[in-house]
Coordinates of C-alpha atoms in Angstrom, one line a residue:
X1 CA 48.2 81.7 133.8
X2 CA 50.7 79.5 131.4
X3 CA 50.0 82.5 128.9
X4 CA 50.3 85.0 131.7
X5 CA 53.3 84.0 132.6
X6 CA 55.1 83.5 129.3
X7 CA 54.3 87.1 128.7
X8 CA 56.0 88.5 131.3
X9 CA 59.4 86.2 130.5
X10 CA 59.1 84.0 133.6
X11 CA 59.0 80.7 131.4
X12 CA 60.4 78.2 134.0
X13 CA 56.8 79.2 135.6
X14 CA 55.1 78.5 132.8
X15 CA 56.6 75.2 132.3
X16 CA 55.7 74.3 135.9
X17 CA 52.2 75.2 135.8
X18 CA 52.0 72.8 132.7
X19 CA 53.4 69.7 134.4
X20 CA 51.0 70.5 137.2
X21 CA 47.9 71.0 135.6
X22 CA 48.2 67.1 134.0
X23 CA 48.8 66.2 137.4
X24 CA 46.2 68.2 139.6
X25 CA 43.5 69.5 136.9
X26 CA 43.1 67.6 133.6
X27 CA 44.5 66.8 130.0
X28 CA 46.1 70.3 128.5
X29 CA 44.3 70.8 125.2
X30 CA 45.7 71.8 122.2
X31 CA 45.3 75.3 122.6
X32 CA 47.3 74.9 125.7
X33 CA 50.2 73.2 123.8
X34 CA 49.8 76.0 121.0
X35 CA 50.2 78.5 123.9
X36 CA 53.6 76.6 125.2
X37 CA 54.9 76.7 121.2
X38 CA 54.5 80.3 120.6
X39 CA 55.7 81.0 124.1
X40 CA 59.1 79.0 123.8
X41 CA 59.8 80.3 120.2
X42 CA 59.2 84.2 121.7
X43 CA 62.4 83.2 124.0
X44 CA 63.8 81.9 121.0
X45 CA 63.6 77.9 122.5
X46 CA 63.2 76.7 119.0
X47 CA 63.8 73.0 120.0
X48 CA 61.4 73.4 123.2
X49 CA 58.5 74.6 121.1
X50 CA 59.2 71.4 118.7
X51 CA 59.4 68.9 121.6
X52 CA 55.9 70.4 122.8
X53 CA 54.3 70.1 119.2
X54 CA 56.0 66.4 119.8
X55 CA 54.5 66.0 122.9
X56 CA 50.8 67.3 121.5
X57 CA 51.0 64.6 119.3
X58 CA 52.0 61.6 121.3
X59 CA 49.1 62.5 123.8
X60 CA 46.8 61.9 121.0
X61 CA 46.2 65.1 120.4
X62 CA 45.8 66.9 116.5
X63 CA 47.7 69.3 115.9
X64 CA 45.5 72.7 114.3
X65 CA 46.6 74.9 111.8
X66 CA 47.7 77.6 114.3
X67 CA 50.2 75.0 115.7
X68 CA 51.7 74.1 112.1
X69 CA 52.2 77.5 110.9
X70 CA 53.4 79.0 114.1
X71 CA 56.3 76.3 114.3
X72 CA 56.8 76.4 110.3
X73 CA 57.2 80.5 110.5
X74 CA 59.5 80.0 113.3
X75 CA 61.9 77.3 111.3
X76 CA 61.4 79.7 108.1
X77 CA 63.0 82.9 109.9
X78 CA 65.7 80.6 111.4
X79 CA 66.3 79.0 108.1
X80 CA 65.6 75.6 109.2
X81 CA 65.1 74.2 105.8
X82 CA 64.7 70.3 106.9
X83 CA 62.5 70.8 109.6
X84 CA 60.2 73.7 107.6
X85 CA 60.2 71.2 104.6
X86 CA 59.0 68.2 107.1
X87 CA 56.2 70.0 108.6
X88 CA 55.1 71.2 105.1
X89 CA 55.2 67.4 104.2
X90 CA 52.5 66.7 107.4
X91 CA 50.3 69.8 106.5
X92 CA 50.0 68.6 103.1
X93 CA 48.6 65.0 104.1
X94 CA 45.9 66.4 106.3
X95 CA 45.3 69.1 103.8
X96 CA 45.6 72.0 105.9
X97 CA 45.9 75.3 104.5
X98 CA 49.0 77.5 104.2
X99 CA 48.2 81.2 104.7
X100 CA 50.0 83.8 102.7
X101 CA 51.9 85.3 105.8
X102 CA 53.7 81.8 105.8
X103 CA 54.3 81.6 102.0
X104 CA 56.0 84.5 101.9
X105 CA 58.3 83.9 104.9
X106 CA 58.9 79.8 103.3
X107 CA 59.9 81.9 100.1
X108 CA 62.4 84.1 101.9
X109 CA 63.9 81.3 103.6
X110 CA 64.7 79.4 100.4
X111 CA 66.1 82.5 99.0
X112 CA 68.4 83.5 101.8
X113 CA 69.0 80.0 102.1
X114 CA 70.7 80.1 98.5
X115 CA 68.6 77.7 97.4
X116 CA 66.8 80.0 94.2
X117 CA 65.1 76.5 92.3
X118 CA 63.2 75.8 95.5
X119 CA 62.3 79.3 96.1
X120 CA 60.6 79.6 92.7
X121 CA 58.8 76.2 92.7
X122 CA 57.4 77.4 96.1
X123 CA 56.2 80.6 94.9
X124 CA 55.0 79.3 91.7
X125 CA 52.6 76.5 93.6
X126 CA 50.4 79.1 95.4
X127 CA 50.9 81.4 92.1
X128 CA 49.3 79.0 90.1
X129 CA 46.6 78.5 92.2
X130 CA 45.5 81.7 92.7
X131 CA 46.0 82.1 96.2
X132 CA 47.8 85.1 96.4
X133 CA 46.8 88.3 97.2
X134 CA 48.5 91.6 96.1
X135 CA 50.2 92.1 99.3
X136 CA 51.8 88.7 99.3
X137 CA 53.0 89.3 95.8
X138 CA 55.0 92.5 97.2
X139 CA 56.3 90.3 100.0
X140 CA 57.8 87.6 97.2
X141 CA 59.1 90.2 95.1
X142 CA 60.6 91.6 98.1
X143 CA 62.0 88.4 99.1
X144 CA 64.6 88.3 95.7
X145 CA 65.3 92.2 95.6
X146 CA 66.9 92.4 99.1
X147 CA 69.1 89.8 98.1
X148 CA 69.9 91.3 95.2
X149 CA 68.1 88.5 93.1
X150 CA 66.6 90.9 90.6
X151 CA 65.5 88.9 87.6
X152 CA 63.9 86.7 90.3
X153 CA 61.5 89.9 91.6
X154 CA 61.0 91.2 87.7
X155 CA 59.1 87.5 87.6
X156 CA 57.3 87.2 90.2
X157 CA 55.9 91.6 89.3
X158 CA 55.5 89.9 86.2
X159 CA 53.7 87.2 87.6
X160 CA 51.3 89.7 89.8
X161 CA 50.5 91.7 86.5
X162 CA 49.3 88.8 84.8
X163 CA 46.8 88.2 87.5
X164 CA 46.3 91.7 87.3
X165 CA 46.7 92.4 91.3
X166 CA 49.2 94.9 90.6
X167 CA 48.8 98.0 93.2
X168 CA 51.7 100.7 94.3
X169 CA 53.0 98.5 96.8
X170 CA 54.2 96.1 93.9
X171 CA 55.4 98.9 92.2
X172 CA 57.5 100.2 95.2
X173 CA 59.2 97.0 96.4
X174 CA 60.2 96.3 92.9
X175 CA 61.4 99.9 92.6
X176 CA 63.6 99.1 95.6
X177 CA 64.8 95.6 93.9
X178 CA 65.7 97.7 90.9
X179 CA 68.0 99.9 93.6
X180 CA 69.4 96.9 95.4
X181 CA 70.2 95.5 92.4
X182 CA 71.7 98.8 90.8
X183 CA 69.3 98.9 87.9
X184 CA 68.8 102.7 88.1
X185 CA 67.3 103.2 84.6
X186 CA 64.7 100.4 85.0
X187 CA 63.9 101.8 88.2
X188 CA 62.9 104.9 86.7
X189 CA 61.1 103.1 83.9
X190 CA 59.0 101.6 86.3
X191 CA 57.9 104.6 88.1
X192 CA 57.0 106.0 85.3
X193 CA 55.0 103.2 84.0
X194 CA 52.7 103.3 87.0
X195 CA 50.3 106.4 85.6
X196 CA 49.7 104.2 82.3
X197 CA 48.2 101.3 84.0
X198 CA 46.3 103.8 86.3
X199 CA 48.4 103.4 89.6
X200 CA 49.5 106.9 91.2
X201 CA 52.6 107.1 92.9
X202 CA 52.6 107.7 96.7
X203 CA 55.1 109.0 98.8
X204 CA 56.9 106.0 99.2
X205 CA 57.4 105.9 95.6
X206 CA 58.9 109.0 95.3
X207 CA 60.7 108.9 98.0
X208 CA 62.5 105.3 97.6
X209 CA 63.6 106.4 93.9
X210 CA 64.9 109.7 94.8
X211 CA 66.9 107.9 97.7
X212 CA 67.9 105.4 94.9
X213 CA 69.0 108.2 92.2
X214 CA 70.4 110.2 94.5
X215 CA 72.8 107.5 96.0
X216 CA 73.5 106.5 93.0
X217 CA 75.7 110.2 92.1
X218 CA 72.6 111.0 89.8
X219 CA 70.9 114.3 91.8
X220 CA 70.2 115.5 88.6
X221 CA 67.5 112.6 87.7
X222 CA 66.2 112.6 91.3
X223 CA 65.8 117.0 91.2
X224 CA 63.5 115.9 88.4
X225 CA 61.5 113.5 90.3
X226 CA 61.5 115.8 93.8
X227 CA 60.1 118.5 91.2
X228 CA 57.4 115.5 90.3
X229 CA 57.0 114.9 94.2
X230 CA 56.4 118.5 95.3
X231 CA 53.6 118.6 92.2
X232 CA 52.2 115.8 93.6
X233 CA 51.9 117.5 97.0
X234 CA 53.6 114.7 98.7
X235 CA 56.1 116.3 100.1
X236 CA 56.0 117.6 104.1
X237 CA 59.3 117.6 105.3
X238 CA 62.2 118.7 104.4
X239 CA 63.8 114.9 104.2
X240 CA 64.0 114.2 99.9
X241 CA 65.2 117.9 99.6
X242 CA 68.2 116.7 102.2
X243 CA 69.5 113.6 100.2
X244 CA 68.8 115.4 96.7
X245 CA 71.2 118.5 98.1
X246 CA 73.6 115.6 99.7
X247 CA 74.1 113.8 96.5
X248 CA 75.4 117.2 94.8
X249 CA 77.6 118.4 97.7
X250 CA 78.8 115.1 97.7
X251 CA 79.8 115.6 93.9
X252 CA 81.3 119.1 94.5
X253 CA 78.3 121.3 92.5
X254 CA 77.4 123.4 95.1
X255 CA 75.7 126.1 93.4
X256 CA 73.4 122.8 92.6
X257 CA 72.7 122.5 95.9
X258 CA 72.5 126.2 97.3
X259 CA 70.0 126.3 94.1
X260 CA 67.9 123.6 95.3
X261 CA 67.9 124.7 99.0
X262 CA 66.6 128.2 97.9
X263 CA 63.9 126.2 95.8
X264 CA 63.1 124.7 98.8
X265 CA 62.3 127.3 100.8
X266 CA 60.4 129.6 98.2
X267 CA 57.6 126.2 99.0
X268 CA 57.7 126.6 102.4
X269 CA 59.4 123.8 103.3
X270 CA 61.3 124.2 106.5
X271 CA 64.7 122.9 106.6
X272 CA 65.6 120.7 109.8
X273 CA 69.4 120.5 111.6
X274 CA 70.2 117.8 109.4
X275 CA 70.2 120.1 105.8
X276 CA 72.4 122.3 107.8
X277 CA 74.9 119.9 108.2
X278 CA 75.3 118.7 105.5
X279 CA 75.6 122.5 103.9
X280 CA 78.5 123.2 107.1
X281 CA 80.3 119.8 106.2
X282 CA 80.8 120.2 102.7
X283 CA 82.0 123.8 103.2
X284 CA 84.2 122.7 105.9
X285 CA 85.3 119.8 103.6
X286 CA 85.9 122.9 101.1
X287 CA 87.5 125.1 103.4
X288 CA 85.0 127.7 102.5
X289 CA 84.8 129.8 106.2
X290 CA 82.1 131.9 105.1
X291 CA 80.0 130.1 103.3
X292 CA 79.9 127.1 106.2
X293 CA 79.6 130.2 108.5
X294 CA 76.3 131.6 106.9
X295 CA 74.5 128.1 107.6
X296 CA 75.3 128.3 110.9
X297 CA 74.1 131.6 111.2
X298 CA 70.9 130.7 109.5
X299 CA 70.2 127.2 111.3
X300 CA 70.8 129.7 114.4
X301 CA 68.2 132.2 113.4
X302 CA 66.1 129.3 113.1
X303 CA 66.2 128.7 116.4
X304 CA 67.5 124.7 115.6
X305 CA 70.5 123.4 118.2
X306 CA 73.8 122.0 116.9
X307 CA 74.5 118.2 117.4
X308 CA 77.9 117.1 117.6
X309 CA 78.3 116.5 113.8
X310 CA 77.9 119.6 112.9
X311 CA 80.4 120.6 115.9
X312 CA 83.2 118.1 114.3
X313 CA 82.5 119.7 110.8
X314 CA 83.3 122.9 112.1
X315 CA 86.1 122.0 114.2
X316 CA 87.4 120.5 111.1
X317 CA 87.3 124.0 109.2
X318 CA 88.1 126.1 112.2
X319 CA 91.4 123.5 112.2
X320 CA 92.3 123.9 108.5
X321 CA 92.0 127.4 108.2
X322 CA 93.7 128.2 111.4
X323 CA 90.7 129.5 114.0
X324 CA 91.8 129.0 117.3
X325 CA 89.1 131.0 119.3
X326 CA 86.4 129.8 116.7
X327 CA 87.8 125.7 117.5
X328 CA 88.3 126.3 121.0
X329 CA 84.9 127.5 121.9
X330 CA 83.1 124.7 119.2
X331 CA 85.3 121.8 121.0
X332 CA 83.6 123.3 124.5
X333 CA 80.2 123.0 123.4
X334 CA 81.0 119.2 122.3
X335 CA 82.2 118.5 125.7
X336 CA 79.3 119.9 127.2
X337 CA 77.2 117.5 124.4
X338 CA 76.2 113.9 125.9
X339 CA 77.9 112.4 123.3
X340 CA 81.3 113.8 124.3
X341 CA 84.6 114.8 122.1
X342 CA 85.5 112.4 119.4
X343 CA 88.8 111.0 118.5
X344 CA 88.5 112.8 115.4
X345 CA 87.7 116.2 116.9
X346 CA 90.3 115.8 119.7
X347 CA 92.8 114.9 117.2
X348 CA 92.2 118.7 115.2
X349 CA 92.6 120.1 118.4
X350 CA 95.8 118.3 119.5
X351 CA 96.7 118.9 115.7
X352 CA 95.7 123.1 116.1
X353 CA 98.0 123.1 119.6
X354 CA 100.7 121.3 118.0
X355 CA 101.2 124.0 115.1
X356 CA 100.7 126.4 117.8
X357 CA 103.1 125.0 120.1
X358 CA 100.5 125.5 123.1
X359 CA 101.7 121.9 124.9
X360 CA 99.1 121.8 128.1
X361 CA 96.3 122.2 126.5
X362 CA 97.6 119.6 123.6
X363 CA 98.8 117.7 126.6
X364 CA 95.6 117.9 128.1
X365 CA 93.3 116.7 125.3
X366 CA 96.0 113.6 124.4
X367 CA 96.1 112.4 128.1
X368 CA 92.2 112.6 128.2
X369 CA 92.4 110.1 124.9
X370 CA 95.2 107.8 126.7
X371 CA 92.7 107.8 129.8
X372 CA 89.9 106.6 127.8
X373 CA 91.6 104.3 125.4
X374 CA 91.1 105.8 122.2
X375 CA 93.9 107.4 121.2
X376 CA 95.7 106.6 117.8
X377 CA 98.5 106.2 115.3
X378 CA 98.1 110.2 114.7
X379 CA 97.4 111.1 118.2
X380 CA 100.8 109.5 119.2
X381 CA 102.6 111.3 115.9
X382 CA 101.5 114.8 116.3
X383 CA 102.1 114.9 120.3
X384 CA 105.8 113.4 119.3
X385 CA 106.2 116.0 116.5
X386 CA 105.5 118.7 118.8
X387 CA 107.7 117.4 121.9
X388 CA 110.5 117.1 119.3
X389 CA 109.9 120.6 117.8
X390 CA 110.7 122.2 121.1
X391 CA 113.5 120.3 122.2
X392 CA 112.0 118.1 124.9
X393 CA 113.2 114.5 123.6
X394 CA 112.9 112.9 126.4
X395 CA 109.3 113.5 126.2
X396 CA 109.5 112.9 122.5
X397 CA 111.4 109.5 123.1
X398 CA 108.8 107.9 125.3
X399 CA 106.4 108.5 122.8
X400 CA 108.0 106.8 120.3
X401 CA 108.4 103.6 122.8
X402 CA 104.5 103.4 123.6
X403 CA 103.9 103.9 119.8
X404 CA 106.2 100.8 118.6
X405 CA 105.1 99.2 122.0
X406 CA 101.0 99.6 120.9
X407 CA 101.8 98.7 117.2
X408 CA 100.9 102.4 116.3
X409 CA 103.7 102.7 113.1
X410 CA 101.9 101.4 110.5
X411 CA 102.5 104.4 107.6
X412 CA 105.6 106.2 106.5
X413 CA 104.8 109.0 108.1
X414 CA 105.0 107.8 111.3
X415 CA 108.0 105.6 111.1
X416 CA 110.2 108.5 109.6
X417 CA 108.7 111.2 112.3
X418 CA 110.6 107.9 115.0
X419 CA 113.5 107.6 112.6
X420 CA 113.8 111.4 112.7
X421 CA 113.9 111.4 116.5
X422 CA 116.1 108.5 117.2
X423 CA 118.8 110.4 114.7
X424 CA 118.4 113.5 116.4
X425 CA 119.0 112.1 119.9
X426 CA 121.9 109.5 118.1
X427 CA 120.2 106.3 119.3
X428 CA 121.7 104.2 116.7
X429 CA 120.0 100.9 118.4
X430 CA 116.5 102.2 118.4
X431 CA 116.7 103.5 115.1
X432 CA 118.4 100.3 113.9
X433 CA 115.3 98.1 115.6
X434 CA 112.5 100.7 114.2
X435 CA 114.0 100.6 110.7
X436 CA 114.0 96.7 110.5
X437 CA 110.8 96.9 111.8
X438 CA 109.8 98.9 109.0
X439 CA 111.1 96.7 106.5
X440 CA 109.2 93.6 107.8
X441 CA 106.3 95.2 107.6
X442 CA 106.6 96.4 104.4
X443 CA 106.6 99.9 104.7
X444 CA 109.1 101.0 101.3
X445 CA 111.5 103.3 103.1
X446 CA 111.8 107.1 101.0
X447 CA 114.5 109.5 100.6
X448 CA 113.6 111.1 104.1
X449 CA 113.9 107.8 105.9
X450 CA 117.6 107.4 104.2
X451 CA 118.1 111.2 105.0
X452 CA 117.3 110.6 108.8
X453 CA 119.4 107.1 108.3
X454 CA 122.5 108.8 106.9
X455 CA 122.5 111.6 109.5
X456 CA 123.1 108.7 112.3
X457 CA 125.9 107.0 110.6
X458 CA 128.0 110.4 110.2
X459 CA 127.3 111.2 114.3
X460 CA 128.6 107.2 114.3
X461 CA 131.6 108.9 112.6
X462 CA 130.7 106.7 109.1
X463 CA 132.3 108.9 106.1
X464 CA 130.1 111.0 104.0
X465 CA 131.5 109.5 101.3
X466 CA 130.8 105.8 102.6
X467 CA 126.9 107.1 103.3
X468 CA 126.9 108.5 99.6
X469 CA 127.6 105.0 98.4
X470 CA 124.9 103.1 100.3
X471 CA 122.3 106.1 99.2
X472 CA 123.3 105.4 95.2
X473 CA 123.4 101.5 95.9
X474 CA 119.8 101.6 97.1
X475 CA 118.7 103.9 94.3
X476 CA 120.2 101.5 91.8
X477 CA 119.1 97.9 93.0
X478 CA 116.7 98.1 96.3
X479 CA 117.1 94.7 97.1
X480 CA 120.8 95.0 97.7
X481 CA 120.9 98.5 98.6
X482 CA 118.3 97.7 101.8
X483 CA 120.7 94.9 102.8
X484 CA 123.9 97.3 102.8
X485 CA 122.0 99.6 105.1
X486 CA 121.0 96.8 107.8
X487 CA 124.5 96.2 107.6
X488 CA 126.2 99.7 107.9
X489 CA 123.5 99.9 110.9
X490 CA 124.7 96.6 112.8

């Protein structure tokens, strides 16, 4: 029932039912203090379980191995050096064994824990006497490589293939060490060392060094490998041919790419939505319309949905090149997607509107973004751009309040489309606070800021030929020139 009741997360229960059954039923055992430890570390009670295995001990009774290593795995994870170290002390006196599961996770601890010396001299005790199995070797190695401790891993494979227990899981997690720690020839040396020593290469293999290459800008090396892989008959899906064909859209070689898709296909291999996407994205990155518009076609005949990805890659295209149908029907089907629009595909749109001059519907979109709090710095800038364009200032103007008044002028861009504003509705004051702010925030004011500048001082009635002097004075000595501004401004 204490067991029962843990389980199903009703621990207070549990705790009850212990102090009743000392009082109504007899002495818990060990196994029902064991129970009580595992249960409290499950809700993560860390210092419960400990004051039980207290408690087990002060009632005379022995602890067991189970209780030992199901606290000591549960201080290792937590990296609860002391208290892992102090229970190690205890198991050693009554000579009770350390399993491999428990190694391997005291070995990680020291590791994460920074502390590299320890970790070694932990590993090497069980090394040296020959209690670990091949699976525990990959579980050490893997310790170091995630933390990028790759010297560390090489000795403890080296270690392994001295007690000859080297197997392809060895061979893989030190394969991955060798692509944490960004040693992409060795990796490859590795992998290729495997057939001499009479270990074949299993999917896992493959598929973690062609990852490795492939993230690493080096599709080249990981085609050769994918050529290897599909030799080897390990490949079923679709999935290495994807990050292969990403890594050279990524570097701009597209004809790589197509070539490898068509490669692809001629085994059968069925491409998923995912290759697609990355195929429409890259185009779309490109601006290449008909390209990006043949994989859609194509993932269509295949009868494979969109996703909202592949919706914001075209949106991005359809934007660039102009498309308004083509954008306005895509940014429907994202709408209709449970995901929704995102800021980045609303902001094309409002950006597509804006060139167009079509306010409502920009208008629409923008207020939609305002409602649910995820409007930006460029959201703000185009839908003041466009307000300005046609003459509604007023419009434009409270734009430019909520933009300073949300902290959205952060580039140049944005402070000289407010500068540009304030000069053409002669608000001397605004633009006066808005160009101070700039400076304190070290934007460096350019030529059109001092344009937009200048053209409020002559509707102040300044001379041209006094606003000629502070534009040479700034080109000359910035410092000085900045200063004469803020004061021709005051």
């Amino acid at each position: 029932m204490i067991h029962l009741y843990g389980n199903c997360g009703r621990l207070r229960q549990a705790c009850l039912l212990f102090q009743k059954m000392g009082e109504f039923w007899g002495v818990p055992d060990t196994w029902t203090y064991n129970i009580l430890i595992s249960l409290n570390i499950k809700n993560n009670k860390v210092k419960l379980a400990a004051k039980y295995f207290a408690r087990m001990k002060k009632a005379f009774l022995e602890p067991d191995v189970v209780s030992y290593r199901t606290l000591l795995y549960a201080y290792s994870t937590r990296k609860m050096v002391r208290e892992a170290e102090e229970l190690i002390r205890e198991m050693d006196e009554r000579d009770l064994e350390i399993d491999e599961f428990t190694q391997s996770a005291l070995t990680r601890m020291y590791v994460e824990s920074g502390m590299l010396e320890q970790s070694w001299l932990w590993f090497r005790r069980f090394h040296l006497a020959g209690n670990i199995s091949s699976d525990c070797y990959s579980a050490n190695i893997d310790a170091y490589g995630e933390r990028g401790y790759t010297l560390a891993a090489e000795k403890v494979f080296i270690c392994c293939k001295e007690k000859k227990k080297l197997t392809v899981l060895e061979f893989n997690v030190m394969i991955k060490a060798y692509g944490i720690g960004k040693c992409y020839d060795k990796a490859c040396q590795l992998f290729d060392s495997m057939k001499k020593i009479g270990v074949v290469a299993d999917k896992c293999s493959y598929s973690s060094l062609i990852h490795i290459l492939a993230s690493a800008d080096k599709p080249h090396i990981a085609k050769s490998y994918l050529k290897k892989m599909q030799e080897a008959g390990l490949v079923s899906d679709c999935v290495p041919y994807c990050v292969v064909i990403s890594s050279f859209t990524k570097l701009g070689q597209f004809e790589m790419a197509e070539e490898l898709y068509k490669e692809m296909l001629g085994y059968a291999v069925q491409p998923d939505v995912i290759i697609y996407g990355v195929f429409i994205n890259a185009f779309a990155d490109a601006g290449s319309v008909k390209e990006a518009i043949n994989y859609v076609n194509e993932m269509r005949k295949a009868g494979l949905p969109g996703n909202p990805a592949i919706y914001n890659s075209l949106i991005k295209l359809y934007t660039k090149v102009g498309y308004l149908k083509e954008a306005q029907e895509t940014y429907k089907l994202i709408q209709l997607s449970d995901e929704g629009p995102s800021l980045f595909s609303s902001n094309c749109m409002i950006d597509l509107y804006t060139e167009r001059l079509m306010v409502e519907q920009a208008k629409e979109i923008f207020e939609s973004l305002m409602k649910n709090e995820v409007a930006n710095e460029f959201s703000y800038a185009m839908m003041l751009c466009m307000y300005k364009k046609i003459g509604r200032l007023d419009e434009a103007i409270q734009i430019a309040t909520q933009m300073r008044r949300l902290g959205f002028l952060t580039d140049i861009l944005s402070y000289n489309n407010v500068l540009g504003l304030y000069s053409m509705d002669r608000r001397l004051r605004e633009a006066t606070e808005t160009f101070k702010e700039m400076i304190k925030s070290g934007v460096q004011p350019d030529d059109f800021t001092f344009r937009a500048l200048a053209n409020i001082l002559l509707n102040c009635g300044v001379s041209k030929q006094a606003v000629g002097r502070l534009e040479v004075m700034v080109k000359r000595d910035a410092p000085h020139g900045l200063q004469a501004w803020m004061l021709a401004l005051s």
